Short mmCIF file of C-alpha atoms in Angstrom, two decimals:
data_model
loop_
_atom_site.label_atom_id
_atom_site.label_comp_id
_atom_site.label_asym_id
_atom_site.label_seq_id
_atom_site.Cartn_x
_atom_site.Cartn_y
_atom_site.Cartn_z
CA MET A 113 16.65 -12.70 26.12
CA ALA A 114 14.23 -13.68 23.12
CA ARG A 115 12.77 -10.97 21.28
CA ASP A 116 9.11 -11.07 20.61
CA ARG A 117 8.95 -9.91 17.03
CA THR A 118 5.47 -9.70 15.07
CA ARG A 119 5.91 -10.71 11.85
CA ILE A 120 5.50 -7.80 9.13
CA GLU A 121 3.58 -8.69 6.04
CA LEU A 122 4.97 -7.48 2.84
CA LEU A 123 2.73 -7.33 -0.31
CA THR A 124 4.14 -7.07 -3.92
CA ALA A 125 2.83 -4.53 -6.41
CA ARG A 126 0.49 -7.00 -8.14
CA GLN A 127 -1.10 -7.92 -4.53
CA VAL A 128 -1.70 -4.37 -3.80
CA LEU A 129 -3.32 -4.03 -7.33
CA GLU A 130 -5.59 -6.99 -6.78
CA GLU A 131 -6.34 -5.68 -2.97
CA LEU A 132 -7.54 -2.29 -4.60
CA GLY A 133 -9.90 -4.07 -6.96
CA GLY A 134 -8.09 -4.39 -10.01
CA VAL A 135 -6.04 -0.82 -10.23
CA SER A 136 -4.03 -0.98 -13.12
CA ARG A 137 -0.04 -1.15 -12.99
CA ARG A 138 0.17 2.13 -14.74
CA THR A 139 -2.17 3.76 -12.59
CA PHE A 140 -0.13 2.51 -9.33
CA TYR A 141 2.97 3.67 -10.55
CA ARG A 142 1.51 7.13 -11.44
CA TRP A 143 0.15 7.50 -8.00
CA ARG A 144 3.83 6.94 -6.86
CA GLU A 145 5.08 9.63 -8.99
CA LEU A 146 2.37 12.13 -7.56
CA HIS A 147 3.20 10.79 -4.14
CA LEU A 148 -0.47 9.49 -3.73
CA ALA A 149 0.29 5.98 -3.40
CA PRO A 150 0.82 4.13 -0.14
CA ALA A 151 4.33 4.14 1.15
CA CYS A 152 6.70 1.56 -0.48
CA ILE A 153 9.76 -0.19 0.53
CA ARG A 154 12.34 -0.81 -2.63
CA LEU A 155 14.28 -4.04 -1.88
CA PRO A 156 17.75 -4.22 -3.07
CA ASN A 157 16.82 -6.05 -6.36
CA GLY A 158 14.69 -3.05 -7.12
CA GLU A 159 11.34 -4.90 -6.68
CA LEU A 160 8.74 -2.81 -4.44
CA ARG A 161 6.94 -4.00 -1.40
CA VAL A 162 3.91 -2.46 0.43
CA ARG A 163 3.41 -3.32 4.12
CA ARG A 164 -0.08 -4.56 4.92
CA ASP A 165 -0.40 -2.09 7.86
CA ALA A 166 0.58 0.98 5.45
CA LEU A 167 -1.85 -0.25 2.79
CA ASP A 168 -4.50 -0.74 5.42
CA ALA A 169 -3.86 2.94 6.95
CA TRP A 170 -3.72 4.33 3.57
CA VAL A 171 -6.96 2.78 2.48
CA GLU A 172 -8.76 4.15 5.81
CA GLU A 173 -7.32 7.58 5.19
CA ARG A 174 -9.55 7.66 1.71
CA ALA A 175 -12.58 6.63 3.30
CA GLU A 176 -15.25 9.13 2.76
CA ASP A 177 -17.81 10.58 5.47
CA THR A 178 -21.24 10.16 3.90
CA GLY A 179 -22.62 12.63 6.04
CA GLY A 180 -25.31 10.60 7.09
CA GLY A 181 -25.68 11.94 10.29
CA VAL A 182 -29.02 13.27 11.79
CA ARG A 183 -29.54 17.11 11.53
#
């Protein structure tokens, strides 16, 4: 029986920083210290990866409501 596995996209820290509009590496690691960064995966070689879907969800959670509704 063949498994239907969807490929999971893993982003490097550099790719995440670029996706976030050039956030500095120091800021990203500070966010990690404060548990504010998107969930990361630490590989056996010590490198970090962030799942694409986790980053997208993290960004969406931070979207501000502009309050542009009619009163």
